[in-house]
XYZ file of C-alpha atoms in Angstrom:
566
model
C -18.922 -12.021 -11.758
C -16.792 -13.546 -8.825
C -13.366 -12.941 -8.674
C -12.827 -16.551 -8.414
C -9.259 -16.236 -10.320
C -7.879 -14.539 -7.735
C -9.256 -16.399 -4.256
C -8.232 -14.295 -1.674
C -7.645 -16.969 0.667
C -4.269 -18.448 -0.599
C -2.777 -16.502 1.720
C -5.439 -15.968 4.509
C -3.471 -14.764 7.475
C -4.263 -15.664 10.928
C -3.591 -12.772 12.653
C -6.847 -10.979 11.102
C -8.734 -13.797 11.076
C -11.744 -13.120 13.860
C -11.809 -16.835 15.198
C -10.947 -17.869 18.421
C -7.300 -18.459 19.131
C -5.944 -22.121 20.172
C -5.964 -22.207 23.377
C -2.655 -21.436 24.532
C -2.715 -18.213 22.806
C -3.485 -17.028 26.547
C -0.257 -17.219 27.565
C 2.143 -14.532 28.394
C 1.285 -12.230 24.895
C -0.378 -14.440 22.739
C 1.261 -16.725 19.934
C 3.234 -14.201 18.641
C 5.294 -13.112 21.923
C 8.446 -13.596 20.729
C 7.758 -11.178 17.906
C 6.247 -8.675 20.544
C 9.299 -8.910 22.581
C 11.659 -8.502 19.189
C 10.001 -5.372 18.123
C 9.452 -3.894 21.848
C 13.551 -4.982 22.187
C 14.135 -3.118 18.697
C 12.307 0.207 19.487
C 13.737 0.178 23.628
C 17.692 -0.370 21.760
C 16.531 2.751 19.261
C 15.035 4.924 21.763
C 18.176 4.388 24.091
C 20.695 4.793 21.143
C 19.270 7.898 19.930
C 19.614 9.683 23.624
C 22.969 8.851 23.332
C 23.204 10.260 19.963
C 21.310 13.356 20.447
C 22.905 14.115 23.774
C 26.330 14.323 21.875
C 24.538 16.434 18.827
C 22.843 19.415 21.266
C 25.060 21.427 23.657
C 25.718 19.742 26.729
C 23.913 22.536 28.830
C 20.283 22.146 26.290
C 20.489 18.679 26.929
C 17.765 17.453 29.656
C 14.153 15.847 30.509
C 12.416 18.142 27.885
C 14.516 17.182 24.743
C 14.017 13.676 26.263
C 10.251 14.243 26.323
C 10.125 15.934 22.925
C 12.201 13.152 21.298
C 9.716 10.362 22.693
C 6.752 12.593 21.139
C 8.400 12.657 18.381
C 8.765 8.508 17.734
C 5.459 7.946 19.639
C 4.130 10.069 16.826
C 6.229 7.989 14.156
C 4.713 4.717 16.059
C 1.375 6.157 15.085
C 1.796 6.772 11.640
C 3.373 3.542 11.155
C 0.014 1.964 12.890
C -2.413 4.350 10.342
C -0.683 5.440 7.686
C 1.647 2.653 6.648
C -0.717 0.014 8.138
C -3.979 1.830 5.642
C -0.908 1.413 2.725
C -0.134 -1.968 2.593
C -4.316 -2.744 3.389
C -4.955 -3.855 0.260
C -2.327 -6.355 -0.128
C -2.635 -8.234 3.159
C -6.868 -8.165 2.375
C -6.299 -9.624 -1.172
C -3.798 -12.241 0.636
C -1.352 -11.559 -1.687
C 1.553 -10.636 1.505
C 0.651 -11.992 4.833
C 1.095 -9.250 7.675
C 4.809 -10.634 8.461
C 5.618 -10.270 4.628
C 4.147 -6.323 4.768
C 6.124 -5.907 7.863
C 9.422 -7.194 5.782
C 8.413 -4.987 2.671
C 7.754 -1.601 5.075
C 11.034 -2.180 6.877
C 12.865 -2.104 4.026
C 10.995 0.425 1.763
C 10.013 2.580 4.571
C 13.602 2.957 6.329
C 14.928 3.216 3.032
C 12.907 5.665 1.602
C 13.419 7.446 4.707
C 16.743 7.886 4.750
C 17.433 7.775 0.948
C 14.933 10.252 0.051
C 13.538 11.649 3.602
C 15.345 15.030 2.887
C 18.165 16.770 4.632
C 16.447 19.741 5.406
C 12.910 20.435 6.510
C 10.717 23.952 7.183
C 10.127 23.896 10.207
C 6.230 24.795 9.563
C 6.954 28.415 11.304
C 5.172 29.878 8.180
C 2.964 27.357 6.798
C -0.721 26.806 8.192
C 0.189 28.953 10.860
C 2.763 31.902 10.982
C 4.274 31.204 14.356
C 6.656 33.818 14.487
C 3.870 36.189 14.286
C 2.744 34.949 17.202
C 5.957 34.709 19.357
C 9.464 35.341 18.837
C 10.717 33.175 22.120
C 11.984 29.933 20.660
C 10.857 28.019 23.857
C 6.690 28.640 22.595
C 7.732 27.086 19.722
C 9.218 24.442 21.009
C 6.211 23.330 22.638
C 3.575 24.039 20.175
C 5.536 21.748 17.988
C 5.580 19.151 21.204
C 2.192 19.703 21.555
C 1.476 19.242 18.114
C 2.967 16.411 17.789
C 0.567 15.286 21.449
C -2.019 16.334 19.511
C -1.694 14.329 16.494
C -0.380 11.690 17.863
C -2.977 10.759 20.519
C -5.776 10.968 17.608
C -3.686 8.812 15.239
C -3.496 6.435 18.023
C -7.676 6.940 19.148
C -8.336 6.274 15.165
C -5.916 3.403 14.499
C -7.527 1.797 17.827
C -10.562 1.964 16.135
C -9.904 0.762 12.585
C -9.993 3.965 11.079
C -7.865 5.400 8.818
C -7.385 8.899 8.468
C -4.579 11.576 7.259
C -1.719 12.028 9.196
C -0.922 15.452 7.523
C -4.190 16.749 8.854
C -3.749 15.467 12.355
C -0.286 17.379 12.746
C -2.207 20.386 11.029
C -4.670 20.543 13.120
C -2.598 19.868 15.979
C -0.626 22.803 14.807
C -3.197 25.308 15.211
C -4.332 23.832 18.507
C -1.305 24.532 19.797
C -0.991 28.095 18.007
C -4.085 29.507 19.074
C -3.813 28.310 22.850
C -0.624 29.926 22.820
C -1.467 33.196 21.514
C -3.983 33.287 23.657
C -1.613 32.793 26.508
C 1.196 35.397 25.633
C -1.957 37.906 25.040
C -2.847 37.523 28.634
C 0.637 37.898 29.997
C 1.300 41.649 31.162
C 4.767 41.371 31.021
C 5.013 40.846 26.816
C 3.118 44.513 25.990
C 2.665 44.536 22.521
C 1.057 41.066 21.547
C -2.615 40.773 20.186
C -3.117 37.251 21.798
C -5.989 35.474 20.545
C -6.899 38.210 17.676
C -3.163 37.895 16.473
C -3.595 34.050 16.307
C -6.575 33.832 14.628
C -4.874 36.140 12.107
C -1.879 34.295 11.463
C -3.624 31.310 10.430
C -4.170 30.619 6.753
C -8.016 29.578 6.667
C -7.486 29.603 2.719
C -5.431 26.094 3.619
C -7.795 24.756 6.278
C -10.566 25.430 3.156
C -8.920 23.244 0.674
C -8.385 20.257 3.626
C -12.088 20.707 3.755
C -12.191 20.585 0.061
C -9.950 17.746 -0.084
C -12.469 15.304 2.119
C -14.789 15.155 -1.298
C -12.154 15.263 -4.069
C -9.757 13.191 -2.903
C -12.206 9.820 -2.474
C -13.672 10.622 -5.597
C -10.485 11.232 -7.927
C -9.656 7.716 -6.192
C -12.901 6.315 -6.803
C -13.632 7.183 -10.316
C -9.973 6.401 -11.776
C -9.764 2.587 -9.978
C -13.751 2.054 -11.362
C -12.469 2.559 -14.736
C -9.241 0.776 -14.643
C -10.838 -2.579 -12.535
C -13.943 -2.367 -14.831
C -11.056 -2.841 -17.868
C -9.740 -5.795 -16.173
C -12.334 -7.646 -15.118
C -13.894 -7.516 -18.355
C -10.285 -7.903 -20.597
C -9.535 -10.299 -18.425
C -10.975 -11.649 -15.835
C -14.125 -12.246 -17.932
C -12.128 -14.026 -20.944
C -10.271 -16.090 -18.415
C -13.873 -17.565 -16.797
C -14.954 -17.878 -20.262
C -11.918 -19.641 -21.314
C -11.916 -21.960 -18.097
C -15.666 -22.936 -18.952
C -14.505 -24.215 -22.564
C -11.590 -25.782 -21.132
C -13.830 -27.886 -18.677
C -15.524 -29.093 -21.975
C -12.925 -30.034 -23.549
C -11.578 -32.170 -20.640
C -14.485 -33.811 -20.890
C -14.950 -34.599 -24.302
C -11.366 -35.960 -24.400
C -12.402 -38.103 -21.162
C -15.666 -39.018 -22.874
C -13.557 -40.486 -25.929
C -10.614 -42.620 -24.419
C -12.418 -43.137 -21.386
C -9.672 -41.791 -19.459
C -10.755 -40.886 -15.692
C -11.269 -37.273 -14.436
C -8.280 -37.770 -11.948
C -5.978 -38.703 -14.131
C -6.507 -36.055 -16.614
C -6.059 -33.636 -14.008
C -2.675 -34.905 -13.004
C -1.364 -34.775 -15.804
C -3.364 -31.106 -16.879
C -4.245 -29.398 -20.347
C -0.704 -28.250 -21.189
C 0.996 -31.356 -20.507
C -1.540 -34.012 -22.228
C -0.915 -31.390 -25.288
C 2.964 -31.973 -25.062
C 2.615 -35.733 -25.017
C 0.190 -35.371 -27.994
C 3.097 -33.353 -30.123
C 5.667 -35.493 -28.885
C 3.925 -38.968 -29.011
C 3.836 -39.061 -32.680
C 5.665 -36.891 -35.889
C 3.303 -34.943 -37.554
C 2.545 -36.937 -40.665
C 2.152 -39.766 -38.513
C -0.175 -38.242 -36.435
C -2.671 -37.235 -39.157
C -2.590 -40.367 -40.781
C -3.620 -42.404 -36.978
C -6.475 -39.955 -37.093
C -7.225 -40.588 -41.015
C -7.597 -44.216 -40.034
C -9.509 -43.317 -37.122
C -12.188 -41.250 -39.231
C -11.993 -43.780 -41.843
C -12.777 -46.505 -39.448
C -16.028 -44.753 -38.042
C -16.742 -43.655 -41.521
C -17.294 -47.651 -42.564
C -19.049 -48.627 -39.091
C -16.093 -50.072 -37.301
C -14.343 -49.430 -34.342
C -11.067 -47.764 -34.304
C -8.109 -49.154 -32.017
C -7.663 -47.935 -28.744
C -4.375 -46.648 -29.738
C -6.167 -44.749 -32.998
C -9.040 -43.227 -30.648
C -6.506 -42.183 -27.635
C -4.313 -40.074 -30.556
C -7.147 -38.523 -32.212
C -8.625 -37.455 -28.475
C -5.089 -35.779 -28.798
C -5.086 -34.008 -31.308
C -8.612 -32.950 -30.947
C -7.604 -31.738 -27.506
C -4.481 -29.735 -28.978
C -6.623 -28.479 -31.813
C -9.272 -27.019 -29.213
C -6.187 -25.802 -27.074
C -5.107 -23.820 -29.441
C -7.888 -22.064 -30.822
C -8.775 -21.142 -27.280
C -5.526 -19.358 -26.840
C -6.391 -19.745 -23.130
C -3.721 -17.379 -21.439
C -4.185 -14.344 -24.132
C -5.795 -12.012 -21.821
C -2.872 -12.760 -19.800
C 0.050 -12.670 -22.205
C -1.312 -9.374 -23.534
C -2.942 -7.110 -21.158
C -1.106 -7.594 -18.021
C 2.215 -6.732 -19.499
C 0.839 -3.421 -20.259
C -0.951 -3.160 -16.969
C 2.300 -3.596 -15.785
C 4.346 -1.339 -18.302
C 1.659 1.581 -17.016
C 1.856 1.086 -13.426
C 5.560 0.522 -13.720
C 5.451 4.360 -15.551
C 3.256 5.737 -12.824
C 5.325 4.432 -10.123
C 8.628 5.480 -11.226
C 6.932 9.180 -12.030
C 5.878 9.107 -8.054
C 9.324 7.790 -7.277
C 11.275 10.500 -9.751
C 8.787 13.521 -9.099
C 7.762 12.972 -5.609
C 9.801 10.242 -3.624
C 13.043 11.548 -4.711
C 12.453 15.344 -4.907
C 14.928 15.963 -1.489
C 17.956 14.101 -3.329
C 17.731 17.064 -5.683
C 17.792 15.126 -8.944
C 17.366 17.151 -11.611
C 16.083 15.467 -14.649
C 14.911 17.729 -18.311
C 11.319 16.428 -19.043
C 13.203 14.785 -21.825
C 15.563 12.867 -19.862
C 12.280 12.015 -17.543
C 10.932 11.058 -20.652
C 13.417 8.797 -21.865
C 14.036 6.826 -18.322
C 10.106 6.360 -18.429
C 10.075 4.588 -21.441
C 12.779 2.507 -21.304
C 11.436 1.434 -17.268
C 8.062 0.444 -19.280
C 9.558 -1.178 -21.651
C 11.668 -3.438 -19.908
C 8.904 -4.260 -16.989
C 6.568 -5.020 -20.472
C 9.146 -7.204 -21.815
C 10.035 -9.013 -18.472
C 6.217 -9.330 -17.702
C 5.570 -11.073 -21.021
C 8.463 -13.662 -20.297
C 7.094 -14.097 -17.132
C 3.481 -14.517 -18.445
C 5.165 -17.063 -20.986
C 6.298 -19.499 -18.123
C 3.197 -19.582 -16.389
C 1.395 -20.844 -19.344
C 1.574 -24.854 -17.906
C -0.409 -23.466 -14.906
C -4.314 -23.459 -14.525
C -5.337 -20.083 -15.378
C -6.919 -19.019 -11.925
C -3.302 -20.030 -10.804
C -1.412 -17.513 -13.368
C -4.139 -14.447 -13.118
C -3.106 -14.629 -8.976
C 0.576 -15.231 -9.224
C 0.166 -12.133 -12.200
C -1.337 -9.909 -10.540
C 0.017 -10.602 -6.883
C 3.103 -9.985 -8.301
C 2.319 -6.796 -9.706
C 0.594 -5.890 -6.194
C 3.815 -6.478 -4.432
C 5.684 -4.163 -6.465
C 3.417 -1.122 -6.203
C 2.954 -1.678 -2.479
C 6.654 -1.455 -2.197
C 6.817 1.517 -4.193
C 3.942 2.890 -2.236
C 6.183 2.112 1.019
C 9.431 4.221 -0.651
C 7.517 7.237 -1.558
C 5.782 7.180 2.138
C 8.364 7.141 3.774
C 10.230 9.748 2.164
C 7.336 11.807 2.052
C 4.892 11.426 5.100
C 7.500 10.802 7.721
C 8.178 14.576 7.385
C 4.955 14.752 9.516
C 7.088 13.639 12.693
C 9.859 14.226 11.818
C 9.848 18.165 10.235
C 8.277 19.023 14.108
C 10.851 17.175 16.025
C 13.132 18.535 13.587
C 12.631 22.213 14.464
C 12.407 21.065 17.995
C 16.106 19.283 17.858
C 17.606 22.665 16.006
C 15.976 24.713 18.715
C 18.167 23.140 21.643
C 21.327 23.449 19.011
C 20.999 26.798 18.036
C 18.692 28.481 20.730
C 16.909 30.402 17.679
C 13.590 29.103 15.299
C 15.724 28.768 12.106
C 14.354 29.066 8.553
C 15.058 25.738 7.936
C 16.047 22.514 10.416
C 18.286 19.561 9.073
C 17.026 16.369 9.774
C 20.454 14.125 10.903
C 20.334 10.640 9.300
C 20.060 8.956 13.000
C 16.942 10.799 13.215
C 16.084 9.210 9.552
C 17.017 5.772 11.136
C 15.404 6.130 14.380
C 11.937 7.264 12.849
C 11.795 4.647 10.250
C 11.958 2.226 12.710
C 9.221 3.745 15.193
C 7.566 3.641 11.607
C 7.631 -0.647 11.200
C 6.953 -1.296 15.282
C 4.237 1.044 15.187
C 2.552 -1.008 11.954
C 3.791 -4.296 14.241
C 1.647 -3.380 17.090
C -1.410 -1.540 16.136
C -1.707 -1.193 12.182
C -4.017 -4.847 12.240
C -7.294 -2.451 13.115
C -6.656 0.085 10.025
C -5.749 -3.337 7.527
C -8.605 -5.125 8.028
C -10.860 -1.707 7.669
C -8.607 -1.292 4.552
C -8.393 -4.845 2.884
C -11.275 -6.417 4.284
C -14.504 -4.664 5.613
C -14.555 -1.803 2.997
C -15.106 -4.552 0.305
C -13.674 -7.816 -0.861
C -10.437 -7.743 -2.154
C -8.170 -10.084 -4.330
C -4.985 -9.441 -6.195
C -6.502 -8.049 -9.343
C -8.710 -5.436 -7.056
C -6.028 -4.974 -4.512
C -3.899 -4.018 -7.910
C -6.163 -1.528 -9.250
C -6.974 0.034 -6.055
C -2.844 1.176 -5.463
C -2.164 1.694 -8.706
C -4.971 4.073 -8.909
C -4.394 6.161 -6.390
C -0.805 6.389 -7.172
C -1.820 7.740 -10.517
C -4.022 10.111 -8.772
C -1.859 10.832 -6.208
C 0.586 12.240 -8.798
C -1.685 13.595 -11.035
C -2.952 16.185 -8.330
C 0.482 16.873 -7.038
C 1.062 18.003 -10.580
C -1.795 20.387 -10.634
C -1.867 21.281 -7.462
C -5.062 20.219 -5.776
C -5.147 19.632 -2.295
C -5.789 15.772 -1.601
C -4.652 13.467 0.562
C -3.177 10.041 -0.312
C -5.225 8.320 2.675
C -8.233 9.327 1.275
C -7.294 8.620 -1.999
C -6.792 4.896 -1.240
C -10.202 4.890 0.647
C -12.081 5.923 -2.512
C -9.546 3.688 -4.760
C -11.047 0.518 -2.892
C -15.043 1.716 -2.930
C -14.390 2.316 -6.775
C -13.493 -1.481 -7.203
C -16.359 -2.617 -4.661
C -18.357 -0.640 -6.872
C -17.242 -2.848 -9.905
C -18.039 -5.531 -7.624
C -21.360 -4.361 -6.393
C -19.973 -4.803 -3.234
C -18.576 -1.599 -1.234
C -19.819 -1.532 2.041
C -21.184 2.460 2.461
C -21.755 1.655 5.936
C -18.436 1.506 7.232
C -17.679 4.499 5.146
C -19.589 6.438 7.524
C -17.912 6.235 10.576
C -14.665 6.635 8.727
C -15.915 10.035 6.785
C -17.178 11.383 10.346
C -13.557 10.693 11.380
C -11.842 12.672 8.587
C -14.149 15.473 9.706
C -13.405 15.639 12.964
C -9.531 15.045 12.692
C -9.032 18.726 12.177
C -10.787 19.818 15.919
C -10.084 17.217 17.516
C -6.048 16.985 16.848
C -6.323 20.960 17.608
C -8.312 20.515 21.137
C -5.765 17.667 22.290
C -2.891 20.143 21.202
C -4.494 22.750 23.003
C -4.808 21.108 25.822
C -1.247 19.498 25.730
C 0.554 23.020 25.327
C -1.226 24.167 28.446
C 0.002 21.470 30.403
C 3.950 21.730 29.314
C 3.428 25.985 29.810
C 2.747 24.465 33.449
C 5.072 21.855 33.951
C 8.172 23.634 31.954
């Protein structure tokens, strides 16, 4: 069945459209130069203002070139994840057309920053003991200073090779890998060095990394597309047969009964449609009282019961009524007035459980399950009684109109939702290695934990939005467009899907990643479809593969070359 409720191309946007560009589009960066220059403007102001900042936060004598260095790392590797992670995020909406790329940009900035530095945590590990136990390694807080520059090299430079290319993959596994890159070269190094007796090198390394964790990434390639997959089959399958199914249905009989009410008062096609179903029904009510109006179409029967013609006026009323009568017993808009309400009361009730349990876990909120409880309810009831009213006013609009505005709606809110939680969550990836980095040159010592300043917060939130400016078109078009079709009732069940699965598995613990949660969310409704394109899944499965080794061999490579230059 085509989606043709919810026509993608309302909201087409031009900057991922593949035709050729007006011809002045050659000029000095393209039609959109002044919004290149804005953003390049907005991230030179933030890189400047946070040297100034940071050289007034460190000890006058740490301050220098490498803090400098390790600080542009650290946004170049917020740029990327901006250009992958947030970009593969708000895929869905721009491909269904429901936000143009401007309007994601607006969403992100706000979201993004906010859930940043609203939720983005004051303090950090500083990964010493998670995939890899670093201080088993080395005690000298310098190597750790640059495997955590390298790592962030290291994942940064693949983010950027992937994003070039339309792919999207997990930025938690680039830094991971990265991580071990780094790790490994390093123990390596110190094992070779006379002068440090003692140290294991390479054999220590390999030791201190957890290859239980690297198992369940592994793990996580196949369970995480297919949790997404399975749960946005079943949810899109519900809709388009509760509703998008009822609402072609219902548009069919509505087309016949525009035409038998044209075929009777002779009215013209064009004129009907100006005036439209709901309207012609509200002139019928209000041309004539109700007694009155039964007895014109009495006398209208009566007169073709005895073989004579009725009046104009008599056959134009009864047309009316007949119309309202068929109106009603349709009950056109039910699927909408009923399901999407609680579509929306459910997705409201996942999305605030992501927000409470996930987003906001670093403002230490502390909630009883039935306080939790309580706040759930009353957020899906009130989203179920505000979707219903707004259901209720759409009801004078054709229904192809109401199912997108519906549903578009609905898509805006989770992809903001989605933007919050990401960027109090996945910025950590950037920031909880620059982090460590920045308390290093405070304190001279690796510290348990690192606090993250709200500048920092600021300053990474924003690398976040210029680097989903710049070079997050690639990943949204892989995202919203080539995987498979998408509209605003797909686009929908694809988020809110992998929301719910994203916070189902935190729950029990399984090892998944949100990217490729998404990925499977959006084959599951191309499935429904019968149109997922499995050969661009290819290239963008080999890629989650090979993020692991190949974020390790650039941050191998990149901790060599600061060991040499520092």
């Amino acid at each position: 069945m085509p989606d043709s409720q919810q026509d993608a191309t309302h909201n087409s946007d031009p900057l991922l459209s593949s035709s050729p560009r007006p011809s002045h589009a050659g000029r000095f960066l393209g039609t959109d130069r002044w919004w290149h220059i804005a953003f390049g403007t907005l991230m030179a102001i933030t890189l400047a203002a946070f040297i100034l900042w940071t050289r007034s936060y460190v000890p006058v004598g740490t301050f220098g070139f490498l803090l400098i260095l390790a600080m542009i790392l650290g946004l170049f590797m917020a740029f990327n994840i901006g250009g992958n992670d947030v970009a593969n995020s708000f895929g869905t909406s721009v491909g269904a057309g429901t936000l143009t790329i401007k309007q994601a940009l607006l969403i992100a900035a706000v979201f993004e920053v906010a859930g940043a530095v609203i939720a983005g945590g004051e303090v950090t590990e500083t990964v010493r003991s998670g995939i890899v136990n670093i201080e088993a390694i080395t005690t000298d807080p310098m190597d750790f200073v640059f495997i955590m520059m390298a790592a962030l090299t290291g994942a940064a430079i693949w983010l950027l090779i992937a994003t070039k290319s339309g792919l999207p993959v997990s930025t938690t596994h680039s830094i991971i890998g990265a991580i071990v890159g780094a790790s490994l070269t390093t123990g390596a190094l110190i094992g070779q060095d006379p002068s440090r007796p003692g140290e294991e090198g390479i054999r220590a390394a390999l030791g201190t990394v957890q290859w239980a964790e690297i198992g369940q990434i592994a793990i996580s390639w196949v369970i995480s597309p297919l949790l997404g997959g399975i749960v946005a089959y079943a949810l899109f399958k519900f809709i388009k047969h509760s509703i998008l199914l009822y609402n072609e249905k219902a548009d069919r009989r509505l087309t016949e009964l525009k035409q038998e009410f044209i075929d009777h008062t002779g009215t013209t096609a064009e004129n009907f449609d100006r005036i439209g179903y709901i309207q012609t029904v509200a002139y019928a009510n209000a041309r004539l009282p109700k007694a009155e109006a039964k007895e014109m179409a009495a006398q209208a029967r009566a007169a073709i019961a005895h073989g004579m013609e009725p009046t104009l006026e008599q056959k134009y009323d009864y047309a009316l009524k007949k119309l309202d009568k068929g109106v009603n017993e349709l009950d056109a808009h039910k699927a909408l007035m009923v399901y999407v309400p609680l579509l929306a009361a459910a997705g409201a009730v996942v999305i605030s459980s992501m927000l409470l349990f996930k987003g906001l876990k670093n403002l230490n909120l502390e909630f009883t399950a039935l306080q939790s409880g309580a706040l759930l309810i009353m957020i899906a009831t009130l989203t179920w009684f505000a979707m219903t009213m707004f259901a209720k006013t759409l009801t004078n609009k054709s229904l192809s109109r109401s199912t997108f505005i519906l549903f578009s709606w609905m898509q805006v809110f989770t992809a903001a939702a989605f933007a919050f939680s990401h960027g109090s969550n996945d910025i950590a990836n950037a920031l909880g290695p620059f982090a460590a980095v920045l308390d290093v040159f405070k304190t001279s010592a690796v510290g348990e934990t690192a606090v993250i300043p709200t500048p920092a917060l600021l300053a990474f939130g924003v690398a976040l939005i210029v680097g989903l400016w710049f070079i997050g078109r690639n990943v949204i078009e892989t995202v919203g467009t080539s995987l498979t079709k998408m509209h605003p009732s797909s686009g929908f069940a694809a988020e809110l899907a992998a929301a719910a699965v994203v916070m189902l598995a935190s729950q029990l613990g399984l090892p998944v990643s949100s990217t490729h949660i998404l990925i499977g969310a959006v084959l599951g409704v191309g499935l429904v479809n019968r149109a997922a394109n499995w050969k661009m899944m290819k290239p963008i499965g080999l890629a989650w593969v090979v993020t692991l080794p190949v974020a390790a061999a650039i941050g191998a490579i990149a901790v060599l070359l600061l060991r040499v230059a520092f």
